């Protein structure tokens, strides 16, 4: 069924085309005005979406396309059912991307090497971690202490994440102090993980459809047993919540994702500042659910900024969630976030530094 042929489209066909145009716009593509007419811009936007979704690239509006668009927008907005998240692939990261969490930790990707990424956080830790988030840090250095881990077993058997998938593995850890290099401490831990189910959850950064992964850890040094529960949102490729449960009173921990700031190595300062100002303008002026587009001649990316809900923090500050969707010729990424008004009435992302002009600038890469 093609709606862009020589014959005039029916009223029902125009409605379907307009629906596709609205969703494509929300997802960061550029189909033009939602007028129900499948012109060149609309067909090109459809082809770009089809390429990103591994569909035949015919540029046509069809019931199959609308179904795939509906799933995509549900994932992007974190709404609707959860069935489409089953079977998620490993997360991927970009150099310079920064993650802000509710416990005050801020982590930035400073290096990429295949299955592994190097990170630095605001506590002074530099560490290497596997893309498989259930695996503990593989190596780290912080404040005169260092360590490395050897993983044995098959933690990768969890992937792709499907309800019922299981994995077991052991981790041997060696760590030492810089001032006592001969004093090496060793531990052995056993992990048993399972994909328990799916859930739609609300966290600081927004509402997401997630897969729930539960891991139980036992150690050989009488450390307390740990049950760690991960909530992974395939729509944004991120862990959005982590709960740690110990068999020791007052030791449990709960952490949520607050914001992901995209990395932009080699972006010119004017482009970084421009996107920052566009985001601040959207936070100030757009209604909940509304979206705006940003682009610059200085960078090869189109950004869709969509506003989420407004809420009041426990300290009385007014905040909003938002979603940035970055579209390039090769890929499309979604970055959730939260911003709050500061004492001067300006929008700030908690935990992040800002450009010299005070804008909500994207990350300028790594040092």
Tab-separated table of C-alpha atoms in Angstrom, residues 31-357:
chain	number	residue	atom	x	y	z
A	31	UNK	CA	9.326	14.862	7.492
A	32	UNK	CA	8.125	18.436	7.100
A	33	UNK	CA	4.655	19.663	8.019
A	34	UNK	CA	2.117	17.071	9.250
A	35	UNK	CA	-0.189	17.742	6.294
A	36	UNK	CA	-1.032	14.150	5.401
A	37	UNK	CA	0.785	14.352	2.077
A	38	UNK	CA	3.751	12.027	1.478
A	39	UNK	CA	6.080	14.457	-0.255
A	40	UNK	CA	9.858	14.132	-0.774
A	41	UNK	CA	10.749	15.218	2.794
A	42	UNK	CA	8.323	12.721	4.288
A	43	UNK	CA	9.544	9.852	2.121
A	44	UNK	CA	13.181	10.656	2.942
A	45	UNK	CA	12.405	10.786	6.674
A	46	UNK	CA	10.643	7.428	6.387
A	47	UNK	CA	13.646	5.928	4.590
A	48	UNK	CA	15.976	7.200	7.321
A	49	UNK	CA	13.753	5.688	10.011
A	50	UNK	CA	13.501	2.405	8.095
A	51	UNK	CA	17.290	2.253	7.756
A	52	UNK	CA	17.724	2.839	11.498
A	53	UNK	CA	15.061	0.204	12.232
A	54	UNK	CA	16.480	-2.415	9.804
A	55	UNK	CA	13.349	-2.290	7.626
A	56	UNK	CA	13.128	-2.275	3.807
A	57	UNK	CA	13.875	1.298	2.761
A	58	UNK	CA	10.931	2.008	0.461
A	59	UNK	CA	9.913	5.389	1.920
A	60	UNK	CA	6.249	4.367	1.999
A	61	UNK	CA	3.551	4.821	4.623
A	62	UNK	CA	2.006	1.491	5.565
A	63	UNK	CA	0.351	-0.222	8.536
A	64	UNK	CA	3.659	-2.011	9.229
A	65	UNK	CA	5.496	1.319	9.305
A	66	UNK	CA	2.943	2.843	11.699
A	67	UNK	CA	3.252	-0.152	14.006
A	68	UNK	CA	7.053	0.160	14.093
A	69	UNK	CA	6.788	3.923	14.623
A	70	UNK	CA	4.411	3.378	17.541
A	71	UNK	CA	6.889	1.014	19.195
A	72	UNK	CA	9.755	3.432	18.592
A	73	UNK	CA	7.962	6.403	20.100
A	74	UNK	CA	6.896	4.322	23.114
A	75	UNK	CA	10.522	3.401	23.732
A	76	UNK	CA	11.649	6.983	23.177
A	77	UNK	CA	9.066	8.389	25.566
A	78	UNK	CA	9.196	5.486	28.010
A	79	UNK	CA	5.436	4.964	27.789
A	80	UNK	CA	3.113	2.179	26.839
A	81	UNK	CA	3.767	-1.525	27.309
A	82	UNK	CA	7.027	-3.303	27.940
A	83	UNK	CA	6.908	-6.309	25.601
A	84	UNK	CA	9.043	-4.588	22.964
A	85	UNK	CA	12.030	-4.244	25.332
A	86	UNK	CA	12.526	-8.010	25.629
A	87	UNK	CA	15.666	-9.132	23.798
A	88	UNK	CA	17.712	-5.959	24.364
A	89	UNK	CA	21.294	-5.797	23.127
A	90	UNK	CA	24.374	-4.618	25.056
A	91	UNK	CA	24.584	-0.881	25.805
A	92	UNK	CA	26.955	1.266	23.791
A	93	UNK	CA	28.737	4.429	24.890
A	94	UNK	CA	30.182	7.533	23.250
A	95	UNK	CA	33.401	9.290	24.146
A	96	UNK	CA	32.764	12.218	26.469
A	97	UNK	CA	29.236	11.217	27.507
A	98	UNK	CA	28.512	12.083	31.129
A	99	UNK	CA	26.086	10.322	33.470
A	100	UNK	CA	24.658	11.996	36.577
A	101	UNK	CA	23.123	9.881	39.356
A	102	UNK	CA	20.909	10.636	42.326
A	103	UNK	CA	23.642	9.784	44.868
A	104	UNK	CA	25.823	12.643	43.550
A	105	UNK	CA	28.122	10.493	41.428
A	106	UNK	CA	29.006	11.916	38.002
A	107	UNK	CA	30.748	9.575	35.541
A	108	UNK	CA	32.306	10.437	32.170
A	109	UNK	CA	33.492	8.116	29.391
A	110	UNK	CA	37.161	8.932	28.748
A	111	UNK	CA	38.158	6.006	26.527
A	112	UNK	CA	36.656	3.216	24.411
A	113	UNK	CA	38.216	-0.119	23.501
A	114	UNK	CA	35.814	-2.634	21.984
A	115	UNK	CA	33.852	-4.337	24.752
A	116	UNK	CA	35.322	-2.038	27.399
A	117	UNK	CA	35.089	1.626	28.339
A	118	UNK	CA	37.301	3.750	30.579
A	119	UNK	CA	35.571	6.116	32.981
A	120	UNK	CA	36.388	8.925	35.398
A	121	UNK	CA	34.074	10.081	38.180
A	122	UNK	CA	33.847	13.142	40.389
A	123	UNK	CA	35.322	11.258	43.356
A	124	UNK	CA	38.667	10.862	41.645
A	125	UNK	CA	38.208	7.245	40.501
A	126	UNK	CA	39.455	6.165	37.096
A	127	UNK	CA	38.177	2.732	36.144
A	128	UNK	CA	37.637	0.309	33.282
A	129	UNK	CA	34.304	-1.491	32.931
A	130	UNK	CA	32.732	-4.001	30.588
A	131	UNK	CA	29.710	-2.995	28.509
A	132	UNK	CA	27.959	-5.855	30.319
A	133	UNK	CA	26.916	-3.840	33.365
A	134	UNK	CA	26.508	-6.840	35.713
A	135	UNK	CA	30.301	-7.328	35.671
A	136	UNK	CA	32.101	-5.305	38.413
A	137	UNK	CA	34.855	-2.831	37.490
A	138	UNK	CA	37.696	-4.683	35.750
A	139	UNK	CA	40.382	-2.301	37.017
A	140	UNK	CA	40.538	0.993	38.921
A	141	UNK	CA	42.786	3.606	40.449
A	142	UNK	CA	41.801	6.121	43.100
A	143	UNK	CA	43.474	8.081	45.884
A	144	UNK	CA	46.542	5.876	46.066
A	145	UNK	CA	44.608	2.621	45.740
A	146	UNK	CA	44.359	0.346	42.717
A	147	UNK	CA	42.967	-3.025	41.788
A	148	UNK	CA	42.215	-5.424	38.993
A	149	UNK	CA	39.737	-8.240	38.501
A	150	UNK	CA	39.740	-11.517	36.598
A	151	UNK	CA	36.313	-12.711	35.489
A	152	UNK	CA	35.717	-16.410	34.889
A	153	UNK	CA	32.485	-17.923	33.642
A	154	UNK	CA	29.934	-16.672	31.142
A	155	UNK	CA	28.349	-13.354	32.186
A	156	UNK	CA	27.719	-12.706	28.490
A	157	UNK	CA	25.112	-15.510	28.421
A	158	UNK	CA	22.584	-12.982	29.748
A	159	UNK	CA	22.608	-11.251	26.358
A	160	UNK	CA	20.523	-10.393	24.539
A	161	UNK	CA	18.512	-9.655	27.672
A	162	UNK	CA	15.401	-11.822	27.682
A	163	UNK	CA	13.164	-12.690	30.594
A	164	UNK	CA	14.420	-15.970	32.088
A	165	UNK	CA	18.018	-15.658	30.849
A	166	UNK	CA	20.614	-16.608	33.498
A	167	UNK	CA	24.369	-16.256	33.989
A	168	UNK	CA	26.879	-17.295	36.646
A	169	UNK	CA	30.491	-16.200	36.985
A	170	UNK	CA	33.276	-15.696	39.504
A	171	UNK	CA	35.420	-12.630	40.061
A	172	UNK	CA	38.928	-12.715	41.540
A	173	UNK	CA	39.995	-9.302	42.863
A	174	UNK	CA	43.492	-8.079	43.713
A	175	UNK	CA	43.932	-4.610	45.205
A	176	UNK	CA	46.685	-2.674	46.947
A	177	UNK	CA	47.679	0.719	48.300
A	178	UNK	CA	50.307	2.803	46.525
A	179	UNK	CA	52.261	3.237	49.755
A	180	UNK	CA	52.149	-0.525	50.466
A	181	UNK	CA	52.619	-2.153	47.045
A	182	UNK	CA	53.747	-5.430	48.592
A	183	UNK	CA	50.534	-5.758	50.623
A	184	UNK	CA	48.132	-7.274	48.093
A	185	UNK	CA	44.653	-8.191	49.267
A	186	UNK	CA	42.723	-10.859	47.402
A	187	UNK	CA	39.040	-11.771	47.360
A	188	UNK	CA	36.853	-14.203	45.442
A	189	UNK	CA	33.197	-13.541	44.734
A	190	UNK	CA	30.491	-15.559	42.996
A	191	UNK	CA	27.693	-13.916	41.046
A	192	UNK	CA	24.415	-15.478	39.927
A	193	UNK	CA	22.250	-13.276	37.699
A	194	UNK	CA	18.845	-13.632	36.084
A	195	UNK	CA	16.575	-11.464	33.943
A	196	UNK	CA	13.536	-11.480	36.215
A	197	UNK	CA	10.991	-9.528	34.211
A	198	UNK	CA	9.940	-6.215	32.703
A	199	UNK	CA	8.510	-3.087	34.274
A	200	UNK	CA	7.641	0.483	33.442
A	201	UNK	CA	9.253	2.628	36.131
A	202	UNK	CA	9.571	6.303	37.015
A	203	UNK	CA	12.979	7.706	38.019
A	204	UNK	CA	14.418	11.195	38.276
A	205	UNK	CA	15.284	11.277	34.558
A	206	UNK	CA	11.788	10.247	33.431
A	207	UNK	CA	9.577	7.217	32.833
A	208	UNK	CA	11.072	4.167	31.106
A	209	UNK	CA	10.201	0.655	30.000
A	210	UNK	CA	12.855	-1.572	31.566
A	211	UNK	CA	14.202	-5.084	31.915
A	212	UNK	CA	14.885	-6.152	35.511
A	213	UNK	CA	18.140	-8.038	36.140
A	214	UNK	CA	18.744	-9.462	39.632
A	215	UNK	CA	22.222	-10.584	40.716
A	216	UNK	CA	23.174	-12.339	43.964
A	217	UNK	CA	26.767	-12.077	45.199
A	218	UNK	CA	28.568	-14.275	47.721
A	219	UNK	CA	32.149	-13.554	48.874
A	220	UNK	CA	34.827	-15.662	50.523
A	221	UNK	CA	35.907	-13.015	53.070
A	222	UNK	CA	32.740	-12.870	55.201
A	223	UNK	CA	31.535	-9.694	53.522
A	224	UNK	CA	27.742	-9.365	53.697
A	225	UNK	CA	25.744	-11.075	50.977
A	226	UNK	CA	24.468	-8.687	48.321
A	227	UNK	CA	21.424	-8.721	46.063
A	228	UNK	CA	21.751	-6.132	43.289
A	229	UNK	CA	18.778	-5.252	41.088
A	230	UNK	CA	19.401	-3.433	37.803
A	231	UNK	CA	16.706	-1.681	35.737
A	232	UNK	CA	17.910	-1.396	32.145
A	233	UNK	CA	16.035	0.835	29.655
A	234	UNK	CA	16.791	-0.350	26.091
A	235	UNK	CA	15.093	2.728	24.645
A	236	UNK	CA	17.991	4.870	25.845
A	237	UNK	CA	20.575	2.100	26.310
A	238	UNK	CA	21.130	2.988	29.972
A	239	UNK	CA	20.742	1.670	33.492
A	240	UNK	CA	18.126	3.971	34.994
A	241	UNK	CA	17.942	2.474	38.503
A	242	UNK	CA	20.080	0.236	40.723
A	243	UNK	CA	19.067	-1.166	44.116
A	244	UNK	CA	21.527	-2.865	46.480
A	245	UNK	CA	20.155	-5.016	49.310
A	246	UNK	CA	22.473	-6.305	52.064
A	247	UNK	CA	21.731	-8.528	55.036
A	248	UNK	CA	23.070	-5.749	57.264
A	249	UNK	CA	20.838	-3.064	58.767
A	250	UNK	CA	20.911	0.417	57.171
A	251	UNK	CA	23.251	-0.676	54.371
A	252	UNK	CA	20.824	-0.822	51.432
A	253	UNK	CA	21.381	1.597	48.550
A	254	UNK	CA	19.102	3.065	45.887
A	255	UNK	CA	20.466	5.035	42.910
A	256	UNK	CA	18.620	6.563	39.947
A	257	UNK	CA	19.706	8.157	36.693
A	258	UNK	CA	19.266	11.941	36.684
A	259	UNK	CA	20.758	13.026	33.358
A	260	UNK	CA	22.855	11.822	30.437
A	261	UNK	CA	24.816	14.634	28.821
A	262	UNK	CA	26.033	13.634	25.331
A	263	UNK	CA	29.701	13.816	24.533
A	264	UNK	CA	30.666	16.147	21.705
A	265	UNK	CA	34.425	15.863	21.114
A	266	UNK	CA	35.696	18.406	18.608
A	267	UNK	CA	32.462	20.370	18.531
A	268	UNK	CA	33.148	24.095	18.038
A	269	UNK	CA	32.324	26.147	21.154
A	270	UNK	CA	29.599	28.060	19.287
A	271	UNK	CA	27.723	24.819	18.508
A	272	UNK	CA	27.983	23.556	22.093
A	273	UNK	CA	26.715	26.847	23.439
A	274	UNK	CA	23.999	27.021	20.795
A	275	UNK	CA	22.537	23.673	21.752
A	276	UNK	CA	22.777	24.645	25.407
A	277	UNK	CA	20.786	27.800	24.812
A	278	UNK	CA	18.233	25.895	22.698
A	279	UNK	CA	17.730	23.443	25.566
A	280	UNK	CA	17.341	26.230	28.100
A	281	UNK	CA	14.812	28.001	25.855
A	282	UNK	CA	12.821	24.761	25.500
A	283	UNK	CA	12.818	24.230	29.267
A	284	UNK	CA	11.568	27.779	29.779
A	285	UNK	CA	8.937	28.006	27.054
A	286	UNK	CA	7.696	24.622	25.803
A	287	UNK	CA	4.650	22.929	27.290
A	288	UNK	CA	4.837	19.349	28.591
A	289	UNK	CA	5.110	16.915	25.697
A	290	UNK	CA	6.063	19.584	23.145
A	291	UNK	CA	9.235	19.340	21.060
A	292	UNK	CA	11.596	21.581	19.146
A	293	UNK	CA	14.376	20.987	16.625
A	294	UNK	CA	17.958	22.276	16.689
A	295	UNK	CA	20.754	22.070	14.131
A	296	UNK	CA	23.926	23.954	13.302
A	297	UNK	CA	26.070	24.363	10.220
A	298	UNK	CA	29.063	23.627	12.441
A	299	UNK	CA	28.115	20.009	13.272
A	300	UNK	CA	26.577	17.106	11.372
A	301	UNK	CA	23.736	16.322	13.785
A	302	UNK	CA	20.053	17.152	14.182
A	303	UNK	CA	18.692	17.341	17.722
A	304	UNK	CA	15.090	16.917	18.782
A	305	UNK	CA	14.378	18.301	22.276
A	306	UNK	CA	11.142	17.102	23.851
A	307	UNK	CA	9.842	18.239	27.203
A	308	UNK	CA	8.668	15.810	29.867
A	309	UNK	CA	6.854	16.424	33.121
A	310	UNK	CA	7.273	19.250	35.620
A	311	UNK	CA	7.792	18.403	39.287
A	312	UNK	CA	8.961	19.897	42.564
A	313	UNK	CA	11.998	18.496	44.349
A	314	UNK	CA	12.067	17.874	48.068
A	315	UNK	CA	13.999	21.110	48.546
A	316	UNK	CA	11.279	23.092	46.778
A	317	UNK	CA	13.102	23.607	43.469
A	318	UNK	CA	11.052	23.472	40.279
A	319	UNK	CA	12.309	20.871	37.798
A	320	UNK	CA	11.491	19.381	34.391
A	321	UNK	CA	12.462	16.189	32.613
A	322	UNK	CA	13.465	16.282	28.956
A	323	UNK	CA	14.729	14.021	26.192
A	324	UNK	CA	17.354	14.883	23.592
A	325	UNK	CA	17.372	12.735	20.451
A	326	UNK	CA	20.482	13.123	18.289
A	327	UNK	CA	20.246	12.065	14.653
A	328	UNK	CA	23.219	11.710	12.316
A	329	UNK	CA	23.628	9.906	8.998
A	330	UNK	CA	24.917	6.818	10.812
A	331	UNK	CA	22.983	6.584	14.066
A	332	UNK	CA	20.293	7.889	16.364
A	333	UNK	CA	20.706	8.258	20.138
A	334	UNK	CA	18.376	9.330	22.936
A	335	UNK	CA	19.602	11.126	26.061
A	336	UNK	CA	17.213	11.665	28.997
A	337	UNK	CA	17.737	14.438	31.503
A	338	UNK	CA	16.415	16.593	34.304
A	339	UNK	CA	16.954	20.316	34.864
A	340	UNK	CA	15.973	22.512	37.814
A	341	UNK	CA	15.760	26.250	38.345
A	342	UNK	CA	18.618	27.698	40.375
A	343	UNK	CA	18.354	30.593	42.816
A	344	UNK	CA	18.642	33.049	39.893
A	345	UNK	CA	15.779	31.421	37.971
A	346	UNK	CA	18.001	29.766	35.360
A	347	UNK	CA	17.744	26.130	34.366
A	348	UNK	CA	20.638	23.932	35.516
A	349	UNK	CA	21.292	20.193	35.322
A	350	UNK	CA	22.238	19.027	38.827
A	351	UNK	CA	25.836	17.873	39.094
A	352	UNK	CA	27.127	19.315	35.807
A	353	UNK	CA	29.469	22.147	34.982
A	354	UNK	CA	28.392	24.750	32.454
A	355	UNK	CA	29.866	26.734	29.598
A	356	UNK	CA	31.575	30.044	30.251
A	357	UNK	CA	28.425	31.762	29.012
